[in-house]
PDB file of C-alpha atoms in Angstrom:
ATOM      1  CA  UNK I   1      -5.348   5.811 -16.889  1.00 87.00           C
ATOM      2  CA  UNK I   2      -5.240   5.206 -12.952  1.00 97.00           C
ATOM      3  CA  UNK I   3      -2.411   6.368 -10.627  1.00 98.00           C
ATOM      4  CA  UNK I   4      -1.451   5.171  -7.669  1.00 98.00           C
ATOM      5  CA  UNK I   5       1.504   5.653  -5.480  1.00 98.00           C
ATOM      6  CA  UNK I   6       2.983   3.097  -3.247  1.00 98.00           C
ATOM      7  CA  UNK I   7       5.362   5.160  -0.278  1.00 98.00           C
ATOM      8  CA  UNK I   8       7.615   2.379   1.720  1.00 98.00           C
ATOM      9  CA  UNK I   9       8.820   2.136   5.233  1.00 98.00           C
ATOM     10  CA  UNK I  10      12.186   3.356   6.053  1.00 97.00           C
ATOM     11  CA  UNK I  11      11.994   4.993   9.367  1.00 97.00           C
ATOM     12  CA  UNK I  12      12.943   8.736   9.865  1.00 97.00           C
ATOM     13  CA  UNK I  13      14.841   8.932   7.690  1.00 98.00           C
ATOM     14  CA  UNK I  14      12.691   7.673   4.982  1.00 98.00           C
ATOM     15  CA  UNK I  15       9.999  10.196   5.913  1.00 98.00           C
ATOM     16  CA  UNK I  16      12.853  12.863   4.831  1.00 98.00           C
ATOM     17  CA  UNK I  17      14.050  10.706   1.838  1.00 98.00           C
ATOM     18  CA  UNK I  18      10.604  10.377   0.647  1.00 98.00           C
ATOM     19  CA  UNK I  19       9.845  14.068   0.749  1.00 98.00           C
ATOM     20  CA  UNK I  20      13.310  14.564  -0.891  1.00 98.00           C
ATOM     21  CA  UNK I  21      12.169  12.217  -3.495  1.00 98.00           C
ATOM     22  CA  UNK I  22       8.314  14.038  -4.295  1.00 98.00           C
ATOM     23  CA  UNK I  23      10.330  17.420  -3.911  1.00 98.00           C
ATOM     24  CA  UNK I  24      12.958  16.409  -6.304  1.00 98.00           C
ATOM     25  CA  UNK I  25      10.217  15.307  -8.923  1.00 98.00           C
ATOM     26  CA  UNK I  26       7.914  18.169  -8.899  1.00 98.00           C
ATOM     27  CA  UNK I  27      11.515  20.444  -9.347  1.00 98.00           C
ATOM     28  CA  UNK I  28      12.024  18.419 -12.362  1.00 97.00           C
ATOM     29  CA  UNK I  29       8.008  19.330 -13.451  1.00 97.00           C
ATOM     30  CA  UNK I  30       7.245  15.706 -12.615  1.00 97.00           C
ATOM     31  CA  UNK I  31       4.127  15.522 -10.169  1.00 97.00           C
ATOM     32  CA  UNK I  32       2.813  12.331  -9.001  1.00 96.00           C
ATOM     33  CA  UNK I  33       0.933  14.284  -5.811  1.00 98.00           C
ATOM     34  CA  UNK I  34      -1.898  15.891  -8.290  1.00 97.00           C
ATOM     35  CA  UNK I  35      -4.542  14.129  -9.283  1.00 96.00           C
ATOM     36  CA  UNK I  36      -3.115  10.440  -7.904  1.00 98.00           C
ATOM     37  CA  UNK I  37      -5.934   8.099  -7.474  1.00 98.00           C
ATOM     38  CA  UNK I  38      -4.715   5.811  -4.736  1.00 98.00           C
ATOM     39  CA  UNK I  39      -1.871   6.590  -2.223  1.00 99.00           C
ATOM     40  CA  UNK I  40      -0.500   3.357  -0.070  1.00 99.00           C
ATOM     41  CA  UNK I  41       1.556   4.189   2.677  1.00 98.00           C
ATOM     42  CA  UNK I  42       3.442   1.610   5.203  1.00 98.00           C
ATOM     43  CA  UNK I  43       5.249   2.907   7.999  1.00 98.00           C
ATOM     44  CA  UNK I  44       7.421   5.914   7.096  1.00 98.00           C
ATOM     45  CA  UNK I  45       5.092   5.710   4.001  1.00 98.00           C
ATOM     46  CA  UNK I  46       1.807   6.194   6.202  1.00 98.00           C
ATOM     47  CA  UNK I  47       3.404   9.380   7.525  1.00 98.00           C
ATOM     48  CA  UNK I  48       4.145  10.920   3.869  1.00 98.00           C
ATOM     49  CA  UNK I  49       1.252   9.865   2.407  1.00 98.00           C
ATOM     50  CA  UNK I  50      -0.643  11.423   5.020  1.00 98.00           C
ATOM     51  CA  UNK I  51       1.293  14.699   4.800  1.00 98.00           C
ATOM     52  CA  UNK I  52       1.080  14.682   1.229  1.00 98.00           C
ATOM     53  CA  UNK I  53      -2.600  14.572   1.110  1.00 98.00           C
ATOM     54  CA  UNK I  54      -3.012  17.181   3.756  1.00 98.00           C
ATOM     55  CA  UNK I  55      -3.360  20.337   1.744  1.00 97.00           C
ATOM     56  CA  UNK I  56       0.252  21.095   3.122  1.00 98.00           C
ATOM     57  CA  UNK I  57       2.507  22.345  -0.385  1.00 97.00           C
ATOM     58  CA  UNK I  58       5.761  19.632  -0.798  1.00 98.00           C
ATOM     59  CA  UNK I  59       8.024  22.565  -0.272  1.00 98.00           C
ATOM     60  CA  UNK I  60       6.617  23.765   3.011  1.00 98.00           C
ATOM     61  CA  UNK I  61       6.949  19.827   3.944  1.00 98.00           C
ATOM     62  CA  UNK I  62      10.527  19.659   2.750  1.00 98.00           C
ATOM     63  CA  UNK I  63      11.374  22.551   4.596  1.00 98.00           C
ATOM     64  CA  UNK I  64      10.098  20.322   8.053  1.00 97.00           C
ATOM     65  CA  UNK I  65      12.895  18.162   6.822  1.00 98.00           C
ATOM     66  CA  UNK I  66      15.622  19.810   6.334  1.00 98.00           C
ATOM     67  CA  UNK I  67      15.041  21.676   9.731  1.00 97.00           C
ATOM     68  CA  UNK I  68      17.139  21.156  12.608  1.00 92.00           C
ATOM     69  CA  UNK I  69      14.039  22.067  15.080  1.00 92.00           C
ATOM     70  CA  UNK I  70      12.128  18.527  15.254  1.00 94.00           C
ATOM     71  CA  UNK I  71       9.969  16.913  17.808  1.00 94.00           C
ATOM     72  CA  UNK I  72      11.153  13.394  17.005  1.00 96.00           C
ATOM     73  CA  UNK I  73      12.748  11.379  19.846  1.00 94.00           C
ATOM     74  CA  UNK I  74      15.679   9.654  19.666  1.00 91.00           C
ATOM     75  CA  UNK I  75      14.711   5.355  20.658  1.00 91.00           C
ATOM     76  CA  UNK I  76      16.752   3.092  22.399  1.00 86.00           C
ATOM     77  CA  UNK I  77      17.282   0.676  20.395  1.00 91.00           C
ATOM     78  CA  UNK I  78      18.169  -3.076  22.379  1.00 92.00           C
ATOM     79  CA  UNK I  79      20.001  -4.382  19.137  1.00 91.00           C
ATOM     80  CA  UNK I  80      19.742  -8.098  20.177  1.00 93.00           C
ATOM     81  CA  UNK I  81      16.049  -8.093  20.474  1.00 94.00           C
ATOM     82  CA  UNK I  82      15.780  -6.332  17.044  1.00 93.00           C
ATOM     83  CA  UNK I  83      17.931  -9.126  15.367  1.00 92.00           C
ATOM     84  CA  UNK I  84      15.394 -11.657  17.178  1.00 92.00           C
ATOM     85  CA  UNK I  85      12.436  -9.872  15.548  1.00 92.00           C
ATOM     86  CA  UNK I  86      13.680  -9.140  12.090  1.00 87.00           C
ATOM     87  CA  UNK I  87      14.986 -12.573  12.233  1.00 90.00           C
ATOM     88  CA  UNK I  88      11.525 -13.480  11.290  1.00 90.00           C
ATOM     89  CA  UNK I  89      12.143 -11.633   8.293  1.00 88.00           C
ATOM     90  CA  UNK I  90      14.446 -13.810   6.102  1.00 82.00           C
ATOM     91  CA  UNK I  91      12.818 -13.172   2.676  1.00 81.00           C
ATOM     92  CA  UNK I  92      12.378  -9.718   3.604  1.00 87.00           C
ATOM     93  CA  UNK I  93       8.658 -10.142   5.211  1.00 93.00           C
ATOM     94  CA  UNK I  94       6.227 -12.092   6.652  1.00 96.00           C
ATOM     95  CA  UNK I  95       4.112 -14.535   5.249  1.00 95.00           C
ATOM     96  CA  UNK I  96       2.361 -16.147   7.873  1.00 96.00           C
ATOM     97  CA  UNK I  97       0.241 -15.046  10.932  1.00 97.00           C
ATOM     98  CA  UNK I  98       2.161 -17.172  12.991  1.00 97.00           C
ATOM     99  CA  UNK I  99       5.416 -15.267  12.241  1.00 97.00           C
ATOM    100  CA  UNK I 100       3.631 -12.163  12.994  1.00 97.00           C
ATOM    101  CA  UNK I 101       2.217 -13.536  16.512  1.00 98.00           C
ATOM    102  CA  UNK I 102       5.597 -14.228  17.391  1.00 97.00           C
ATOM    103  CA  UNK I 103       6.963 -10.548  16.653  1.00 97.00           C
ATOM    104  CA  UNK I 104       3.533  -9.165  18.405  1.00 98.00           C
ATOM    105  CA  UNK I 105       4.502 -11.064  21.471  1.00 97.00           C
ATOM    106  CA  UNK I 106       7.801  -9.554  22.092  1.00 97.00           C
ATOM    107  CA  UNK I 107       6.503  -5.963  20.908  1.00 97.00           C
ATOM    108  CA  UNK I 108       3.857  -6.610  23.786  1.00 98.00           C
ATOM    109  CA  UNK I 109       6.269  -7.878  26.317  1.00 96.00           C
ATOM    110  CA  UNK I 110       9.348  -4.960  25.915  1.00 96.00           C
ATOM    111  CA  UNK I 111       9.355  -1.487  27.346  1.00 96.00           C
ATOM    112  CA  UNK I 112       8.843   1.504  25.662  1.00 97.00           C
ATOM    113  CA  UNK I 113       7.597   4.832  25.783  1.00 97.00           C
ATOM    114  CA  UNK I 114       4.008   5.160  26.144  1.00 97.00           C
ATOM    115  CA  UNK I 115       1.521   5.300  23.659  1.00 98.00           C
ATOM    116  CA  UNK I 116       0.514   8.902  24.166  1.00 98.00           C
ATOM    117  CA  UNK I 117       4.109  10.031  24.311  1.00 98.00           C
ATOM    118  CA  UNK I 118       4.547   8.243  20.721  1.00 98.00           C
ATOM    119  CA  UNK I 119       1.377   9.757  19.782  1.00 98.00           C
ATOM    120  CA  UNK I 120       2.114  13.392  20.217  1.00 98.00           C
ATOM    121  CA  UNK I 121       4.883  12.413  17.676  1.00 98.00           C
ATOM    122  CA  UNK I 122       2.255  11.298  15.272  1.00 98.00           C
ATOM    123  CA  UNK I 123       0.364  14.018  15.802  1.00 98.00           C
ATOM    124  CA  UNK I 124       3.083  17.262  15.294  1.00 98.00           C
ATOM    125  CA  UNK I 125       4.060  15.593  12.129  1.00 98.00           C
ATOM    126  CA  UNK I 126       0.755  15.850  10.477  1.00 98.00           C
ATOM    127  CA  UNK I 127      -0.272  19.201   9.051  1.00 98.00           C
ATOM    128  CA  UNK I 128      -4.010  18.052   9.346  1.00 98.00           C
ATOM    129  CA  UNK I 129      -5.754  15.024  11.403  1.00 98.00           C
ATOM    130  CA  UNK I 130      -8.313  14.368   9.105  1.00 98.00           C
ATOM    131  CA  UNK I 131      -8.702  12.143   6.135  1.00 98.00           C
ATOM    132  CA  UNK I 132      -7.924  13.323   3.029  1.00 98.00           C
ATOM    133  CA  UNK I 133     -10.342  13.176   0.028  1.00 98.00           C
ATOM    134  CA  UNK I 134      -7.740  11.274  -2.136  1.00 98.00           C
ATOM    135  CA  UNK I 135      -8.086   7.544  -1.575  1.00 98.00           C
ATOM    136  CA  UNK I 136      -5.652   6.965   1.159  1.00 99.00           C
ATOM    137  CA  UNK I 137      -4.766   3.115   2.751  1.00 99.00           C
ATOM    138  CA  UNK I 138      -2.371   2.595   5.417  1.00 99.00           C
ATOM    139  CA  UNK I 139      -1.416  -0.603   6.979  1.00 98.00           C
ATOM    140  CA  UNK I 140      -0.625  -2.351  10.305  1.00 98.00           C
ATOM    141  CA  UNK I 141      -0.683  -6.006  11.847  1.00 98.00           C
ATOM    142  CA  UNK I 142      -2.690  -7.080  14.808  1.00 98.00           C
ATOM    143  CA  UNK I 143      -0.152  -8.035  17.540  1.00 98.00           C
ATOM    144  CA  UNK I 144      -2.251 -10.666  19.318  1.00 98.00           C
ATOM    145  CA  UNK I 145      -3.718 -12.560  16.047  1.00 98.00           C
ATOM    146  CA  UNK I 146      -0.775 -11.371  13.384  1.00 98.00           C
ATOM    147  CA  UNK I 147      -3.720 -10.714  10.868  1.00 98.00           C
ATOM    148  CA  UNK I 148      -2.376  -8.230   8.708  1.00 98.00           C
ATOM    149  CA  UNK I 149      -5.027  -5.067   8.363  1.00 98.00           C
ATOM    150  CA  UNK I 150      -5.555  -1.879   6.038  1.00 98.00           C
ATOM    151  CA  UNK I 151      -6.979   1.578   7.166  1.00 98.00           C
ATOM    152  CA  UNK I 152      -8.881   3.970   4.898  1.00 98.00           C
ATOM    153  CA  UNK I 153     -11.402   6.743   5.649  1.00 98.00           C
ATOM    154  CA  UNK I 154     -14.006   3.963   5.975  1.00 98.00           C
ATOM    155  CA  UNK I 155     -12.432   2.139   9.245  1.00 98.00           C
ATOM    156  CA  UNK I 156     -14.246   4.987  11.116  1.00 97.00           C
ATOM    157  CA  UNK I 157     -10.646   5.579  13.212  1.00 98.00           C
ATOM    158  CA  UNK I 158      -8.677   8.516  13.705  1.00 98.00           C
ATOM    159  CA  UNK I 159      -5.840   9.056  11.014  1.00 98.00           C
ATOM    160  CA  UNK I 160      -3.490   9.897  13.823  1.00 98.00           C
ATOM    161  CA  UNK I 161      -3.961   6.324  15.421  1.00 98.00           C
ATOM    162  CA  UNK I 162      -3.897   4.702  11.958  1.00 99.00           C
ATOM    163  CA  UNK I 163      -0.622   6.547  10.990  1.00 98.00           C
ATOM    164  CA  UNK I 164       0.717   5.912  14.502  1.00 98.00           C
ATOM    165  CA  UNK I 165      -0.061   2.005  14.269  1.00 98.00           C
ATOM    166  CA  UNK I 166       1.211   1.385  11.210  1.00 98.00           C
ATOM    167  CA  UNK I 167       4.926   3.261  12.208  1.00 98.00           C
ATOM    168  CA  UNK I 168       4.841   1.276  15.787  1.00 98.00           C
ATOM    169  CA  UNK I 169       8.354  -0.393  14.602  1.00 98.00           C
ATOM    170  CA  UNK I 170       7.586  -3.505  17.442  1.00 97.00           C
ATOM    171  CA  UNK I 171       9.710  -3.178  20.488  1.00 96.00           C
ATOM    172  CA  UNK I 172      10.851   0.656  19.420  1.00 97.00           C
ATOM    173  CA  UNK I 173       7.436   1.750  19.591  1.00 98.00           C
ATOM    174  CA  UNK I 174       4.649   0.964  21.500  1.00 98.00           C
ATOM    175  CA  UNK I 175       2.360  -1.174  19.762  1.00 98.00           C
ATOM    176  CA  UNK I 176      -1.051   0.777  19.288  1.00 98.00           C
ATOM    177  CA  UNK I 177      -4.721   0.516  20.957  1.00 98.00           C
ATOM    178  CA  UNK I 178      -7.605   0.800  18.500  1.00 98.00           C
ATOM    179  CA  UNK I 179     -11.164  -0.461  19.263  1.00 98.00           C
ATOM    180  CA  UNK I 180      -9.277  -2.328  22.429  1.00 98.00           C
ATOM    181  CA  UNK I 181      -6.780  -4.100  19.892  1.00 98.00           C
ATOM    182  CA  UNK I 182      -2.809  -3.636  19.403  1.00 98.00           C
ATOM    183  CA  UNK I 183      -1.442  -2.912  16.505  1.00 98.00           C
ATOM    184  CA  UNK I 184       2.086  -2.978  15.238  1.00 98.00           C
ATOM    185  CA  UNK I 185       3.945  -1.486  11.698  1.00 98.00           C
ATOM    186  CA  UNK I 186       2.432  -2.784   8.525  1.00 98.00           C
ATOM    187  CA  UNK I 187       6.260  -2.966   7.194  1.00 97.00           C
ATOM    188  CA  UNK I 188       6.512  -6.306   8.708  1.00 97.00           C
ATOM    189  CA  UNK I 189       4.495  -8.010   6.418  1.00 98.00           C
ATOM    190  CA  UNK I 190       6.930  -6.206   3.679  1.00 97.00           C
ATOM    191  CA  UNK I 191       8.031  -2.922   3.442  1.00 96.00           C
ATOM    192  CA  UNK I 192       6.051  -1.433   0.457  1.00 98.00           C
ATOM    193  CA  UNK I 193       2.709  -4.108   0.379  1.00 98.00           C
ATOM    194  CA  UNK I 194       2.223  -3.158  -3.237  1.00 98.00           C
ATOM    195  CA  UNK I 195      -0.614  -5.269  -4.034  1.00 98.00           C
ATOM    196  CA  UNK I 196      -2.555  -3.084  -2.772  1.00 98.00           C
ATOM    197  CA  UNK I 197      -2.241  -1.138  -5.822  1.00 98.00           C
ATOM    198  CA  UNK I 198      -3.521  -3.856  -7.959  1.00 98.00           C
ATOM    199  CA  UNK I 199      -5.808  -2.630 -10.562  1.00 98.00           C
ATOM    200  CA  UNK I 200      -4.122   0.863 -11.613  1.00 98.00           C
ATOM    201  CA  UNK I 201      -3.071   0.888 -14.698  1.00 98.00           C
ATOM    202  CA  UNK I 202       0.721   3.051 -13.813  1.00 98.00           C
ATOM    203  CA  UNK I 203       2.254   2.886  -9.890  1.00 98.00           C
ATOM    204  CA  UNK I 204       4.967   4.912  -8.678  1.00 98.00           C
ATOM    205  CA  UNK I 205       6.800   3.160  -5.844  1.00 98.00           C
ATOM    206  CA  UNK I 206       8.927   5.352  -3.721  1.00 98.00           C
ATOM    207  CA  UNK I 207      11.168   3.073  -1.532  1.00 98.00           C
ATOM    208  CA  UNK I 208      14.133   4.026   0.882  1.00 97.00           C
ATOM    209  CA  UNK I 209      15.430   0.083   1.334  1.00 88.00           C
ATOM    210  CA  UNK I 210      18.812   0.561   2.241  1.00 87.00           C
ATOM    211  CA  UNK I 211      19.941  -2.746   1.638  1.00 85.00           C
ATOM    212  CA  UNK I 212      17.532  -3.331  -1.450  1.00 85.00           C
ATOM    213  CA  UNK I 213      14.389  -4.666  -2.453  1.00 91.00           C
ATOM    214  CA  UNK I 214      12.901  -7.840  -0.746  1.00 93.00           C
ATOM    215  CA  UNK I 215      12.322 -10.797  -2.445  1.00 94.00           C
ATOM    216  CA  UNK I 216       8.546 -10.428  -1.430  1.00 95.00           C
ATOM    217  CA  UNK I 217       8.170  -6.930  -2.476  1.00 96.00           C
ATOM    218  CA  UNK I 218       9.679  -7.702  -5.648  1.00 97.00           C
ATOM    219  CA  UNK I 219       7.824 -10.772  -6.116  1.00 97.00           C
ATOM    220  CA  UNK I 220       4.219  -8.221  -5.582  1.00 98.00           C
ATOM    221  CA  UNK I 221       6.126  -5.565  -8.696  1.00 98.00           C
ATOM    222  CA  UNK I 222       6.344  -8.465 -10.868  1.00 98.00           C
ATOM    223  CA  UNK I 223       2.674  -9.496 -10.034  1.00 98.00           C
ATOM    224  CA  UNK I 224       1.864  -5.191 -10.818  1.00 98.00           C
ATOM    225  CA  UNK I 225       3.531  -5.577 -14.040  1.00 98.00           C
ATOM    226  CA  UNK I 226       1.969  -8.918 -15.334  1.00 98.00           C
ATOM    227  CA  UNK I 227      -1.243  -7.685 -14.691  1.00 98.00           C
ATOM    228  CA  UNK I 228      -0.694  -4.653 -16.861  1.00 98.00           C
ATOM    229  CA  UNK I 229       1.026  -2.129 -15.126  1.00 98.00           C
ATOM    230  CA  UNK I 230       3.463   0.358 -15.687  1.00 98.00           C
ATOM    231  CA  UNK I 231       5.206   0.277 -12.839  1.00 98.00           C
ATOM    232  CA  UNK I 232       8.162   3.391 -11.830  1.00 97.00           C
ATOM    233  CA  UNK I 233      10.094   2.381  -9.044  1.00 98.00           C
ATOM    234  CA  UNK I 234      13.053   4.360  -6.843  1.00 98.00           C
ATOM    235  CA  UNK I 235      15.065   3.132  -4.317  1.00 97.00           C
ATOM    236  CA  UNK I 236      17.796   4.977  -2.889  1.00 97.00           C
ATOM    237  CA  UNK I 237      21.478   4.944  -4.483  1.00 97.00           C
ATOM    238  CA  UNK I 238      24.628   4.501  -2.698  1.00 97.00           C
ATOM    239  CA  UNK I 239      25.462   8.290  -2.305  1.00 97.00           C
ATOM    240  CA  UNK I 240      22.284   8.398  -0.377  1.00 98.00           C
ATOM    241  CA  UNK I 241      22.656   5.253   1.740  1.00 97.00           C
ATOM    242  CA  UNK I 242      25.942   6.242   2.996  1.00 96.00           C
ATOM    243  CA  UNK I 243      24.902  10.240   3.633  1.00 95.00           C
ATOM    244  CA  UNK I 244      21.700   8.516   5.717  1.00 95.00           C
ATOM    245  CA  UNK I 245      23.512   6.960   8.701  1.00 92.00           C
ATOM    246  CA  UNK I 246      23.544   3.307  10.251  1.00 92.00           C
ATOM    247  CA  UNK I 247      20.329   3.965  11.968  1.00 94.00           C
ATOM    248  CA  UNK I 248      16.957   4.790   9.942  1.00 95.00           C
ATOM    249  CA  UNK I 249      15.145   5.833  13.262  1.00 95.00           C
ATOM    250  CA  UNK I 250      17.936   8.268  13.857  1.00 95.00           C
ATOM    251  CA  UNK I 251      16.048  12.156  13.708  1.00 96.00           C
ATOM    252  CA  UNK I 252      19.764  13.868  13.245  1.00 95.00           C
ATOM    253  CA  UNK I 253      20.170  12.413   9.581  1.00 97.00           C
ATOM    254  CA  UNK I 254      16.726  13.733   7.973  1.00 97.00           C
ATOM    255  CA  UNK I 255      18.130  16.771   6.445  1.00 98.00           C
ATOM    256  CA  UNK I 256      20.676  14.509   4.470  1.00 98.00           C
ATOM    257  CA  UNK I 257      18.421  11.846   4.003  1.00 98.00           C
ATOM    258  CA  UNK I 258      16.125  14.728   2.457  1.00 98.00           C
ATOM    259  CA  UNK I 259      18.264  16.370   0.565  1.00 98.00           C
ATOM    260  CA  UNK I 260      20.023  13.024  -1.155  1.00 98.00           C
ATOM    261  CA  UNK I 261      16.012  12.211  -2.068  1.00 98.00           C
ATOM    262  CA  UNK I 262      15.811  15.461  -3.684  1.00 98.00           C
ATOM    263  CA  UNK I 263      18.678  15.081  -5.973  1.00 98.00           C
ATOM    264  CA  UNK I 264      17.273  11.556  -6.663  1.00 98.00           C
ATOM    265  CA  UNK I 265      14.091  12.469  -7.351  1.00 98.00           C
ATOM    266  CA  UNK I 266      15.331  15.253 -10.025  1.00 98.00           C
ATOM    267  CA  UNK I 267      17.297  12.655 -11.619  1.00 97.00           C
ATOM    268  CA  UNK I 268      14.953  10.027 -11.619  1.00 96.00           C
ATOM    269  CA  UNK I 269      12.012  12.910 -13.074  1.00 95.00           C
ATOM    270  CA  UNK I 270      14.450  13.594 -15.423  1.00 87.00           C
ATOM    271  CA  UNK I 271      14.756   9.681 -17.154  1.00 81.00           C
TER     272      UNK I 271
END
């Protein structure tokens, strides 16, 4: 039997709800971490993943959570231009390039910090900057052409820039340079891009949607489970989606957002 686990986008707070979630599990003497074949991350999932891989123990990475000390920066957000861009996302995704042009365009044209202020970000939240040994893909979307692209130890980048690209939420975040390109969050294609655990035979999807699944992601879990899958998925409840705040990108609500994952998690083991 082959593992894989799919790890959603969700912003900040879905980086702590995550590791809530894989803390809460292994309490409950459920670990998906060991011996996984294939770990997909998107967005907030690219960061877990990433961190989970590492070498770094869950509870040492939990702990980062529930800490007060962070090096996460607060964005400002310009609320109309976000409703213009996730607009675009009506079924909960993307499904064409030209979609995705459109949001590249105005990730190019706004302000934001720059790239190597976003990337120090990237790089204090990952215990290690290498690849992992453990199949690891992580996605993004080219801003110019909107083709939608995976990373793995084979794209011959660094992890940092691949993590970094695929959490550049467009017009929060900078979009990314690799190989003279821009790249923007993988999320906006969908949120978990499960498909590309197609051919495991039992996938764990860890998802923080606040406002529930998307049609597209799960139109790919019923694809999973016709081809054979088992397929385990978690979402959070509505304890946790009122204890995580209004605003996902928000660094003050990770230690709830954490915590709430860890009870989940436990529960969730526990069934």
């Amino acid at each position: 039997m082959s593992r894989a686990l799919v790890l959603a986008g969700g912003g900040v707070t879905g980086v702590a709800w995550e590791t809530g979630v894989l803390m809460g599990m292994l309490d409950a003497g459920c670990d998906v971490v060991t011996g996984v074949d294939l770990v997909v991350g998107t967005s907030a999932g690219s960061t877990v993943g990433a961190q989970i891989l590492s070498g770094e123990g869950l509870d040492a990475l939990y702990a980062r959570q529930i800490d007060e000390n962070h090096f996460e920066i607060s964005p400002q957000l310009d609320l109309e231009l976000l409703a213009l861009i996730f607009g675009e996302l009506a079924a909960g995704g993307t499904t064409t390039d030209e979609q995705r042009i459109r949001i590249g365009t105005l990730a190019l044209q706004t302000p934001t910090v720059s790239e190597e202020i976003r990337r120090a970000v990237i790089e204090t939240r990952l215990p290690s900057h290498e690849w992992p040994s453990t199949p690891l893909i992580l996605t993004a979307i080219d801003a110019v052409t909107g083709e939608f692209v995976t990373w793995d130890v084979n794209s011959a980048i660094a992890l940092v820039d691949a993590v970094a690209s695929s959490c550049a939420v467009p017009s929060v975040w900078p979009c990314v340079t690799i190989n003279g390109k821009k790249y923007y969050d993988g999320g906006l294609r969908n949120g978990a891009n499960a498909f590309l655990a197609a051919g495991h035979s039992e996938v764990t999807v860890i998802a923080p949607q606040t406002t529930g699944l998307s049609p597209l992601i799960e139109e790919e879990l019923d694809e999973l489970r016709v081809a054979g899958a088992v397929v385990h998925l978690i979402t959070c409840d509505a304890e946790a989606i009122a204890a995580m705040g209004p605003n996902s990108l928000d660094p003050d609500f990770r230690k709830p957002a954490a915590e709430h994952g860890r009870r989940q998690g436990r529960s969730f083991a526990s069934q």
